[in-house]
mmCIF file of C-alpha atoms and ligand atoms in Angstrom:
data_model
loop_
_atom_site.group_PDB
_atom_site.id
_atom_site.type_symbol
_atom_site.label_atom_id
_atom_site.label_comp_id
_atom_site.label_asym_id
_atom_site.label_seq_id
_atom_site.Cartn_x
_atom_site.Cartn_y
_atom_site.Cartn_z
ATOM 1 C CA MET F 29 8.581 1.727 23.768
ATOM 2 C CA ALA F 30 7.101 -0.286 20.939
ATOM 3 C CA THR F 31 8.132 -3.922 20.878
ATOM 4 C CA MET F 32 9.747 -5.569 17.895
ATOM 5 C CA ALA F 33 6.476 -7.366 17.073
ATOM 6 C CA GLU F 34 4.590 -4.061 16.986
ATOM 7 C CA LEU F 35 7.154 -2.443 14.756
ATOM 8 C CA MET F 36 7.274 -5.223 12.200
ATOM 9 C CA SER F 37 4.081 -5.860 10.254
ATOM 10 C CA ASN F 38 2.997 -9.380 9.336
ATOM 11 C CA SER F 39 4.218 -11.049 6.234
ATOM 12 C CA VAL F 40 1.875 -10.145 3.388
ATOM 13 C CA GLN F 41 2.465 -13.591 1.968
ATOM 14 C CA GLU F 42 1.040 -15.257 5.105
ATOM 15 C CA MET F 43 -1.969 -12.957 5.111
ATOM 16 C CA ALA F 44 -2.648 -13.821 1.473
ATOM 17 C CA ALA F 45 -2.184 -17.551 2.058
ATOM 18 C CA ASN F 46 -4.545 -17.532 5.070
ATOM 19 C CA GLY F 47 -7.202 -15.594 3.158
ATOM 20 C CA GLN F 48 -7.006 -12.967 5.888
ATOM 21 C CA GLU F 49 -8.854 -9.664 5.407
ATOM 22 C CA PRO F 50 -6.141 -7.014 4.928
ATOM 23 C CA PRO F 51 -6.053 -4.476 7.809
ATOM 24 C CA VAL F 52 -6.919 -0.875 6.898
ATOM 25 C CA LYS F 53 -3.299 0.211 7.219
ATOM 26 C CA TYR F 54 -2.791 -1.423 3.801
ATOM 27 C CA PHE F 55 -5.530 0.684 2.180
ATOM 28 C CA TYR F 56 -4.282 3.383 -0.119
ATOM 29 C CA LYS F 57 -5.523 6.810 0.962
ATOM 30 C CA GLY F 58 -5.217 8.571 -2.380
ATOM 31 C CA ASN F 59 -8.181 8.940 -4.685
ATOM 32 C CA ASP F 60 -6.526 7.041 -7.483
ATOM 33 C CA GLY F 61 -6.502 3.324 -6.639
ATOM 34 C CA GLY F 62 -4.559 0.918 -8.792
ATOM 35 C CA VAL F 63 -6.029 -0.932 -11.719
ATOM 36 C CA LEU F 64 -4.406 -3.612 -13.772
ATOM 37 C CA ASP F 65 -6.335 -3.797 -16.993
ATOM 38 C CA SER F 66 -6.141 -2.727 -20.568
ATOM 39 C CA SER F 67 -7.900 0.566 -19.831
ATOM 40 C CA VAL F 68 -4.527 1.765 -18.539
ATOM 41 C CA PRO F 69 -2.480 2.755 -21.602
ATOM 42 C CA LEU F 70 0.900 1.187 -22.261
ATOM 43 C CA ILE F 71 4.036 3.342 -22.248
ATOM 44 C CA GLU F 72 5.541 3.488 -25.691
ATOM 45 C CA ILE F 73 8.802 2.631 -24.126
ATOM 46 C CA GLN F 74 12.156 2.970 -25.891
ATOM 47 C CA VAL F 75 14.127 -0.247 -26.257
ATOM 48 C CA VAL F 76 17.852 0.475 -26.212
ATOM 49 C CA ASP F 77 20.261 -2.097 -27.616
ATOM 50 C CA LEU F 78 23.583 -2.019 -25.759
ATOM 51 C CA GLY F 79 25.356 -3.633 -28.711
ATOM 52 C CA LEU F 80 24.208 -0.845 -31.031
ATOM 53 C CA LEU F 81 25.069 1.733 -28.405
ATOM 54 C CA SER F 82 28.683 0.617 -28.248
ATOM 55 C CA SER F 83 29.263 0.185 -31.981
ATOM 56 C CA PRO F 84 30.619 3.335 -33.722
ATOM 57 C CA SER F 85 28.347 3.056 -36.753
ATOM 58 C CA THR F 86 25.133 2.861 -34.758
ATOM 59 C CA SER F 87 25.892 4.590 -31.478
ATOM 60 C CA ALA F 88 24.696 8.081 -32.484
ATOM 61 C CA GLN F 89 21.186 6.905 -33.252
ATOM 62 C CA GLU F 90 20.997 4.744 -30.134
ATOM 63 C CA LEU F 91 22.281 7.623 -27.970
ATOM 64 C CA GLU F 92 19.511 9.860 -29.326
ATOM 65 C CA LYS F 93 16.994 7.207 -28.320
ATOM 66 C CA LEU F 94 18.496 7.055 -24.840
ATOM 67 C CA LYS F 95 18.372 10.814 -24.404
ATOM 68 C CA LEU F 96 14.781 10.995 -25.599
ATOM 69 C CA ALA F 97 13.789 8.187 -23.226
ATOM 70 C CA LEU F 98 15.469 9.754 -20.198
ATOM 71 C CA SER F 99 14.249 13.277 -20.789
ATOM 72 C CA THR F 100 10.623 12.294 -21.391
ATOM 73 C CA TRP F 101 9.777 9.214 -19.312
ATOM 74 C CA GLY F 102 12.966 8.759 -17.339
ATOM 75 C CA CYS F 103 13.058 5.070 -18.243
ATOM 76 C CA PHE F 104 13.758 2.603 -21.034
ATOM 77 C CA GLN F 105 14.167 -1.135 -21.539
ATOM 78 C CA VAL F 106 17.646 -2.391 -22.299
ATOM 79 C CA ILE F 107 18.357 -5.469 -24.427
ATOM 80 C CA ASN F 108 21.566 -7.096 -25.576
ATOM 81 C CA HIS F 109 23.000 -6.297 -22.136
ATOM 82 C CA GLY F 110 25.222 -9.333 -21.856
ATOM 83 C CA MET F 111 23.194 -11.262 -19.278
ATOM 84 C CA THR F 112 21.856 -14.430 -20.806
ATOM 85 C CA SER F 113 18.171 -15.324 -20.702
ATOM 86 C CA SER F 114 18.975 -18.413 -18.697
ATOM 87 C CA PHE F 115 20.834 -16.311 -16.124
ATOM 88 C CA LEU F 116 17.857 -13.944 -15.761
ATOM 89 C CA ASP F 117 15.480 -16.910 -15.478
ATOM 90 C CA LYS F 118 17.722 -18.374 -12.810
ATOM 91 C CA ILE F 119 17.485 -15.168 -10.775
ATOM 92 C CA ARG F 120 13.705 -15.290 -11.024
ATOM 93 C CA GLU F 121 13.685 -18.954 -10.044
ATOM 94 C CA VAL F 122 15.972 -18.530 -7.043
ATOM 95 C CA SER F 123 13.940 -15.582 -5.789
ATOM 96 C CA LYS F 124 10.693 -17.570 -6.136
ATOM 97 C CA GLN F 125 12.225 -20.494 -4.272
ATOM 98 C CA PHE F 126 13.289 -18.260 -1.411
ATOM 99 C CA PHE F 127 9.817 -16.738 -0.961
ATOM 100 C CA ALA F 128 8.253 -20.219 -1.321
ATOM 101 C CA SER F 129 10.381 -21.623 1.511
ATOM 102 C CA PRO F 130 8.835 -22.118 4.982
ATOM 103 C CA MET F 131 8.357 -19.000 7.118
ATOM 104 C CA GLU F 132 10.827 -20.269 9.773
ATOM 105 C CA GLU F 133 13.479 -20.488 7.063
ATOM 106 C CA LYS F 134 12.820 -16.968 5.757
ATOM 107 C CA GLN F 135 12.714 -15.554 9.261
ATOM 108 C CA LYS F 136 16.348 -16.535 9.766
ATOM 109 C CA TYR F 137 17.076 -13.529 7.537
ATOM 110 C CA SER F 138 14.542 -11.106 9.055
ATOM 111 C CA ARG F 139 15.538 -7.497 9.055
ATOM 112 C CA GLU F 140 16.076 -5.771 12.364
ATOM 113 C CA ALA F 141 13.308 -3.391 13.456
ATOM 114 C CA ASP F 142 15.187 -0.206 12.677
ATOM 115 C CA SER F 143 16.888 -1.164 9.432
ATOM 116 C CA ILE F 144 15.751 -2.079 5.945
ATOM 117 C CA GLU F 145 18.363 -4.703 5.192
ATOM 118 C CA GLY F 146 17.141 -8.333 5.294
ATOM 119 C CA TYR F 147 13.758 -10.041 4.868
ATOM 120 C CA GLY F 148 10.539 -8.266 5.790
ATOM 121 C CA ASN F 149 8.173 -5.560 4.692
ATOM 122 C CA ASP F 150 7.706 -1.843 5.304
ATOM 123 C CA MET F 151 9.250 -0.310 8.394
ATOM 124 C CA ILE F 152 6.471 1.173 10.504
ATOM 125 C CA LEU F 153 7.330 4.770 11.261
ATOM 126 C CA SER F 154 3.910 6.252 11.922
ATOM 127 C CA ASP F 155 0.321 5.247 12.711
ATOM 128 C CA HIS F 156 -0.886 6.899 9.512
ATOM 129 C CA GLN F 157 1.425 5.100 7.169
ATOM 130 C CA THR F 158 0.042 3.110 4.232
ATOM 131 C CA ILE F 159 1.794 -0.236 4.020
ATOM 132 C CA ASP F 160 2.736 -1.832 0.710
ATOM 133 C CA TRP F 161 1.336 -5.259 -0.284
ATOM 134 C CA THR F 162 4.730 -6.845 -0.695
ATOM 135 C CA ASP F 163 7.416 -8.779 1.130
ATOM 136 C CA ARG F 164 11.027 -8.026 0.308
ATOM 137 C CA LEU F 165 14.524 -9.267 0.712
ATOM 138 C CA TYR F 166 16.888 -6.301 0.725
ATOM 139 C CA LEU F 167 20.644 -6.847 0.411
ATOM 140 C CA THR F 168 23.721 -4.696 -0.014
ATOM 141 C CA ILE F 169 25.738 -6.077 -2.924
ATOM 142 C CA SER F 170 28.670 -3.675 -3.036
ATOM 143 C CA PRO F 171 31.021 -2.378 -1.728
ATOM 144 C CA GLU F 172 31.840 -5.928 -0.762
ATOM 145 C CA ASP F 173 32.952 -5.043 2.749
ATOM 146 C CA GLN F 174 29.486 -3.670 3.469
ATOM 147 C CA ARG F 175 27.710 -6.918 2.598
ATOM 148 C CA LYS F 176 25.855 -8.378 5.546
ATOM 149 C CA ILE F 177 26.134 -12.026 4.691
ATOM 150 C CA LYS F 178 23.877 -13.027 7.600
ATOM 151 C CA PHE F 179 20.933 -11.756 5.526
ATOM 152 C CA TRP F 180 21.895 -13.696 2.398
ATOM 153 C CA PRO F 181 19.796 -16.870 2.213
ATOM 154 C CA GLU F 182 21.723 -20.120 2.370
ATOM 155 C CA ASN F 183 18.884 -21.812 0.531
ATOM 156 C CA PRO F 184 18.301 -22.135 -2.329
ATOM 157 C CA LYS F 185 21.986 -22.889 -2.624
ATOM 158 C CA ASP F 186 22.437 -20.769 -5.718
ATOM 159 C CA PHE F 187 21.202 -17.656 -4.005
ATOM 160 C CA ARG F 188 24.462 -16.271 -2.696
ATOM 161 C CA ALA F 189 26.316 -16.925 -5.945
ATOM 162 C CA MET F 190 23.555 -15.288 -7.954
ATOM 163 C CA ALA F 191 23.475 -12.157 -5.911
ATOM 164 C CA ILE F 192 27.229 -11.748 -6.002
ATOM 165 C CA SER F 193 27.350 -11.950 -9.775
ATOM 166 C CA LEU F 194 24.702 -9.261 -10.021
ATOM 167 C CA ASN F 195 27.206 -6.589 -9.284
ATOM 168 C CA LEU F 196 26.246 -3.802 -11.636
ATOM 169 C CA GLU F 197 28.860 -1.423 -10.330
ATOM 170 C CA GLU F 198 30.258 -0.750 -13.774
ATOM 171 C CA SER F 199 27.032 0.914 -14.772
ATOM 172 C CA CYS F 200 27.606 3.593 -12.159
ATOM 173 C CA PHE F 201 29.866 5.686 -14.296
ATOM 174 C CA LEU F 202 29.627 9.275 -13.182
ATOM 175 C CA ASP F 203 32.290 10.902 -11.002
ATOM 176 C CA GLN F 204 29.784 11.956 -8.422
ATOM 177 C CA TYR F 205 29.139 8.302 -7.612
ATOM 178 C CA GLY F 206 32.498 8.166 -5.919
ATOM 179 C CA GLU F 207 34.965 5.320 -5.647
ATOM 180 C CA GLN F 208 32.652 3.125 -3.694
ATOM 181 C CA PRO F 209 29.081 3.540 -4.869
ATOM 182 C CA LEU F 210 26.533 1.451 -3.042
ATOM 183 C CA VAL F 211 24.688 -1.227 -4.994
ATOM 184 C CA THR F 212 21.700 -2.761 -3.270
ATOM 185 C CA ALA F 213 19.317 -5.454 -4.439
ATOM 186 C CA ARG F 214 15.672 -5.697 -3.462
ATOM 187 C CA PHE F 215 13.901 -8.951 -4.229
ATOM 188 C CA ASN F 216 10.187 -8.095 -4.269
ATOM 189 C CA PHE F 217 7.414 -10.640 -3.777
ATOM 190 C CA TYR F 218 3.817 -9.525 -4.369
ATOM 191 C CA PRO F 219 1.244 -12.164 -3.371
ATOM 192 C CA PRO F 220 -2.266 -12.066 -4.892
ATOM 193 C CA CYS F 221 -4.297 -9.390 -3.129
ATOM 194 C CA PRO F 222 -8.020 -9.615 -2.305
ATOM 195 C CA LYS F 223 -8.552 -5.850 -2.760
ATOM 196 C CA PRO F 224 -6.559 -4.636 -5.763
ATOM 197 C CA ASP F 225 -8.726 -1.525 -6.134
ATOM 198 C CA ARG F 226 -7.761 -0.369 -2.623
ATOM 199 C CA ILE F 227 -4.299 -1.802 -2.033
ATOM 200 C CA LEU F 228 -1.077 -1.150 -3.918
ATOM 201 C CA GLY F 229 1.998 -3.372 -4.164
ATOM 202 C CA VAL F 230 4.155 -0.250 -3.857
ATOM 203 C CA LYS F 231 2.716 3.209 -3.296
ATOM 204 C CA PRO F 232 3.626 6.007 -5.720
ATOM 205 C CA HIS F 233 7.266 6.997 -5.345
ATOM 206 C CA ALA F 234 10.365 7.950 -7.284
ATOM 207 C CA ASP F 235 13.595 6.096 -6.515
ATOM 208 C CA ALA F 236 16.264 7.574 -4.237
ATOM 209 C CA SER F 237 18.983 5.972 -6.346
ATOM 210 C CA ALA F 238 21.022 7.451 -9.166
ATOM 211 C CA VAL F 239 19.850 4.693 -11.484
ATOM 212 C CA THR F 240 17.649 1.627 -10.923
ATOM 213 C CA PHE F 241 17.696 -1.639 -12.868
ATOM 214 C CA LEU F 242 14.561 -3.743 -12.664
ATOM 215 C CA LEU F 243 14.178 -7.349 -13.668
ATOM 216 C CA GLN F 244 10.426 -7.616 -14.172
ATOM 217 C CA ASP F 245 8.311 -10.723 -13.694
ATOM 218 C CA LYS F 246 8.198 -12.594 -16.999
ATOM 219 C CA GLU F 247 4.439 -12.997 -17.046
ATOM 220 C CA VAL F 248 2.673 -10.752 -14.559
ATOM 221 C CA GLU F 249 2.439 -7.002 -15.103
ATOM 222 C CA GLY F 250 2.079 -4.523 -12.277
ATOM 223 C CA LEU F 251 4.456 -1.599 -12.702
ATOM 224 C CA GLN F 252 3.002 1.749 -13.801
ATOM 225 C CA PHE F 253 4.601 5.140 -14.467
ATOM 226 C CA LEU F 254 2.987 8.552 -14.013
ATOM 227 C CA LYS F 255 3.211 11.136 -16.774
ATOM 228 C CA ASP F 256 1.151 14.313 -17.062
ATOM 229 C CA ASN F 257 -1.122 13.037 -14.262
ATOM 230 C CA GLU F 258 -1.919 9.807 -16.055
ATOM 231 C CA TRP F 259 -0.740 6.271 -15.226
ATOM 232 C CA PHE F 260 0.809 4.085 -17.913
ATOM 233 C CA ARG F 261 1.568 0.344 -17.838
ATOM 234 C CA VAL F 262 5.055 -0.961 -18.545
ATOM 235 C CA PRO F 263 5.049 -3.775 -21.099
ATOM 236 C CA ILE F 264 6.932 -6.982 -20.318
ATOM 237 C CA ILE F 265 9.919 -7.840 -22.483
ATOM 238 C CA PRO F 266 11.040 -11.062 -20.778
ATOM 239 C CA HIS F 267 14.777 -10.739 -21.225
ATOM 240 C CA ALA F 268 15.128 -6.981 -21.087
ATOM 241 C CA LEU F 269 16.029 -4.990 -18.004
ATOM 242 C CA LEU F 270 14.024 -1.889 -17.249
ATOM 243 C CA VAL F 271 16.263 1.040 -16.412
ATOM 244 C CA ASN F 272 14.911 4.124 -14.706
ATOM 245 C CA VAL F 273 16.485 7.347 -13.560
ATOM 246 C CA GLY F 274 16.443 7.957 -9.812
ATOM 247 C CA ASP F 275 16.320 11.310 -8.009
ATOM 248 C CA GLN F 276 20.114 11.640 -7.855
ATOM 249 C CA VAL F 277 20.612 11.537 -11.630
ATOM 250 C CA GLU F 278 17.739 13.985 -11.991
ATOM 251 C CA ILE F 279 19.746 16.322 -9.758
ATOM 252 C CA MET F 280 23.073 15.670 -11.559
ATOM 253 C CA SER F 281 21.443 16.273 -14.954
ATOM 254 C CA ASN F 282 19.876 19.507 -13.668
ATOM 255 C CA GLY F 283 16.428 18.103 -14.376
ATOM 256 C CA ILE F 284 17.057 17.123 -17.995
ATOM 257 C CA PHE F 285 16.671 13.462 -17.094
ATOM 258 C CA LYS F 286 13.485 12.758 -15.169
ATOM 259 C CA SER F 287 13.170 10.573 -12.098
ATOM 260 C CA PRO F 288 9.740 9.125 -12.824
ATOM 261 C CA VAL F 289 7.020 8.583 -10.231
ATOM 262 C CA HIS F 290 5.904 4.967 -10.382
ATOM 263 C CA ARG F 291 3.795 2.484 -8.446
ATOM 264 C CA VAL F 292 2.985 -1.210 -8.417
ATOM 265 C CA VAL F 293 -0.629 -2.367 -8.616
ATOM 266 C CA THR F 294 -1.851 -5.697 -7.241
ATOM 267 C CA ASN F 295 -4.163 -8.348 -8.675
ATOM 268 C CA THR F 296 -6.368 -11.083 -7.180
ATOM 269 C CA LYS F 297 -4.988 -14.069 -9.053
ATOM 270 C CA ARG F 298 -1.265 -14.240 -9.557
ATOM 271 C CA GLU F 299 1.832 -13.600 -7.509
ATOM 272 C CA ARG F 300 4.532 -11.372 -8.992
ATOM 273 C CA ASN F 301 8.309 -11.462 -8.433
ATOM 274 C CA THR F 302 10.721 -8.715 -9.384
ATOM 275 C CA LEU F 303 14.259 -7.695 -8.568
ATOM 276 C CA ALA F 304 15.250 -4.043 -8.276
ATOM 277 C CA VAL F 305 18.958 -3.157 -8.195
ATOM 278 C CA PHE F 306 19.690 0.364 -6.980
ATOM 279 C CA CYS F 307 22.951 2.203 -7.799
ATOM 280 C CA ILE F 308 23.558 4.805 -5.122
ATOM 281 C CA PRO F 309 26.395 7.351 -4.951
ATOM 282 C CA GLU F 310 28.682 7.320 -1.940
ATOM 283 C CA SER F 311 26.842 8.999 0.912
ATOM 284 C CA ASP F 312 29.686 11.456 1.670
ATOM 285 C CA ASN F 313 29.706 12.775 -1.885
ATOM 286 C CA GLU F 314 28.041 16.013 -2.695
ATOM 287 C CA ILE F 315 25.444 15.573 -5.434
ATOM 288 C CA LYS F 316 24.703 18.613 -7.553
ATOM 289 C CA PRO F 317 23.853 19.571 -11.125
ATOM 290 C CA ALA F 318 26.882 19.074 -13.432
ATOM 291 C CA ASP F 319 28.577 22.407 -14.185
ATOM 292 C CA GLY F 320 28.204 21.895 -17.931
ATOM 293 C CA LEU F 321 24.438 21.766 -17.551
ATOM 294 C CA ILE F 322 24.093 25.109 -15.790
ATOM 295 C CA SER F 323 23.845 28.290 -17.820
ATOM 296 C CA GLU F 324 22.266 31.716 -17.619
ATOM 297 C CA SER F 325 19.199 30.470 -19.399
ATOM 298 C CA ARG F 326 19.086 27.282 -17.304
ATOM 299 C CA PRO F 327 20.217 28.043 -13.775
ATOM 300 C CA SER F 328 20.826 25.304 -11.254
ATOM 301 C CA LEU F 329 17.397 23.919 -10.345
ATOM 302 C CA TYR F 330 18.523 21.774 -7.421
ATOM 303 C CA ARG F 331 20.169 22.207 -4.084
ATOM 304 C CA LYS F 332 23.383 20.380 -3.321
ATOM 305 C CA VAL F 333 22.755 17.302 -1.188
ATOM 306 C CA LYS F 334 24.713 14.678 0.666
ATOM 307 C CA ASP F 335 23.365 11.293 1.762
ATOM 308 C CA TYR F 336 20.185 11.814 -0.215
ATOM 309 C CA VAL F 337 18.951 8.306 0.628
ATOM 310 C CA SER F 338 18.594 9.192 4.326
ATOM 311 C CA ILE F 339 16.704 12.391 3.529
ATOM 312 C CA TYR F 340 14.518 10.439 1.147
ATOM 313 C CA PHE F 341 13.562 7.737 3.646
ATOM 314 C CA GLN F 342 12.580 10.292 6.246
ATOM 315 C CA HIS F 343 9.796 11.286 3.826
ATOM 316 C CA TYR F 344 9.001 8.100 1.933
ATOM 317 C CA GLN F 345 6.925 6.208 4.446
ATOM 318 C CA GLN F 346 4.729 9.270 4.948
ATOM 319 C CA GLY F 347 4.029 9.248 1.210
ATOM 320 C CA ASN F 348 6.122 12.362 0.634
ATOM 321 C CA ARG F 349 8.915 13.112 -1.751
ATOM 322 C CA PRO F 350 11.645 15.533 -0.695
ATOM 323 C CA ASN F 351 11.649 18.625 -2.833
ATOM 324 C CA ARG F 352 15.178 19.023 -4.081
ATOM 325 C CA SER F 353 14.529 22.388 -5.636
ATOM 326 C CA SER F 354 17.023 25.173 -5.054
ATOM 327 C CA LYS F 355 14.083 27.276 -3.929
ATOM 328 C CA GLY F 356 13.297 25.584 -0.686
ATOM 329 C CA PHE F 357 12.322 22.461 1.104
ATOM 330 C CA ASP F 358 8.601 22.022 0.573
ATOM 331 C CA LEU F 359 7.167 18.571 0.314
ATOM 332 C CA PHE F 360 5.656 17.008 -2.706
ATOM 333 C CA HIS F 361 2.768 14.861 -1.516
ATOM 334 C CA LEU F 362 2.174 11.573 -3.219
ATOM 335 C CA GLN F 363 -0.904 10.115 -1.593
HETATM 336 O O1 AKG P 416 8.446 -4.352 -8.504
HETATM 337 C C1 AKG P 416 8.375 -3.419 -9.309
HETATM 338 O O2 AKG P 416 7.836 -3.557 -10.426
HETATM 339 C C2 AKG P 416 8.939 -2.066 -8.984
HETATM 340 C C3 AKG P 416 9.519 -1.962 -7.600
HETATM 341 C C4 AKG P 416 9.979 -0.580 -7.271
HETATM 342 O O3 AKG P 416 9.546 0.399 -7.824
HETATM 343 C C5 AKG P 416 11.002 -0.401 -6.227
HETATM 344 O O4 AKG P 416 11.376 -1.412 -5.578
HETATM 345 O O5 AKG P 416 11.466 0.751 -6.044
HETATM 346 FE FE1 FE2 P 417 10.825 2.139 -7.442
#
C-alpha cells in the first residue's frame, strides 16, 4: 500500500520557493498550454448589480442581463452585493497570511490522504494524473455541524471569524438544494511558476457545484473560460464577486444555463490568491431538470443524479467530465 508521503504531493509553494524544477507530473498533457497575455481575448462579461436586481423599477432589465449571462457564458460579475470592500480585502489578507506562515504551522491543518478537506494540494489517484500548480485550504462552511474545526487555521486570528461570516447559504435558493445545502470554501494559492507554458494552476474543468462564487485576486489575472473552443480571460473588478454556474444548475435548468469549462494559467512573476465558495445541494437530493423547463420541443437533456459531487470527483483527477446526458454515460475528455 502507498504510504501517506507517496499519496500527498509536495507543497507547490515550497517547490517554487526552492527554485526546484517542477516534476513532469505537473506538465499539462493537452495541446493547448496556458498563456497569460493580451493575445487571449477578454470576456465581455456582464456586471450584475444586486441593488438594481432587487428594486422593482430596474429588476426586469437586470434579470434580462442575468439570463443572457447565464445562458451564454454561464458566469457574470456581481457588484453591490452587500459585502464591503474592506471585508473582501480582509479575506484576501487573511488568506495571504495563512499561506505565508511557516510550513510547520500550515501542516497542522494538512488534509488526510483520502479526503480533500484541509490544507494540501491534489489528491493523487493515478500515475497518469496531471497535478495543478496550486496549494489549497479546503473547508466546509455549512451546515455548521459538518464543519471540521481542526482544519480551520488558528492563525491569523481573524481566520475563523472570517470564514464563518462567509456563509453564502442564502444564495442557494432552489428547492432541489434541500434544507441543508453544503457550502464549502477553497482558499487557492498559486505561487509563481517557472514553466507557465507547460503548467496550469488548475486544469480545465467545470465546477461540480450548483453555483460558485469566486473572489479573484485584486491584481493578478489567471482565470480563463472556454467558449466555442477558444479561451477568454476574465477581467478583474476588485470588489466584485465572479459567479459561475456549476454542473448541477446546468442540469436543473435543463441546459439553458451553462456550466462553463474554465482553467487557471500560471505566470513566472507573481503569486495569486483566490477564494472559491461552492454551493452544493444536499447529497441525498435528486437533481433533475425542473419540470417547467421540459416540453415536447425541449425534452429532458439530463439524467437524474444524486450525490453528483462524488461522481464528479471520480472523473476529475483523470481530466474527465462526467457526461450527464440522458443518452448515456460517455466521458467528455478535457486534457
Ligand atoms: O482560482 C481561480 O481563479 C479559479 C479556481 C477554480 O476554478 C476552482 O477552484 O474551481
Ligand atoms: Fe472551478
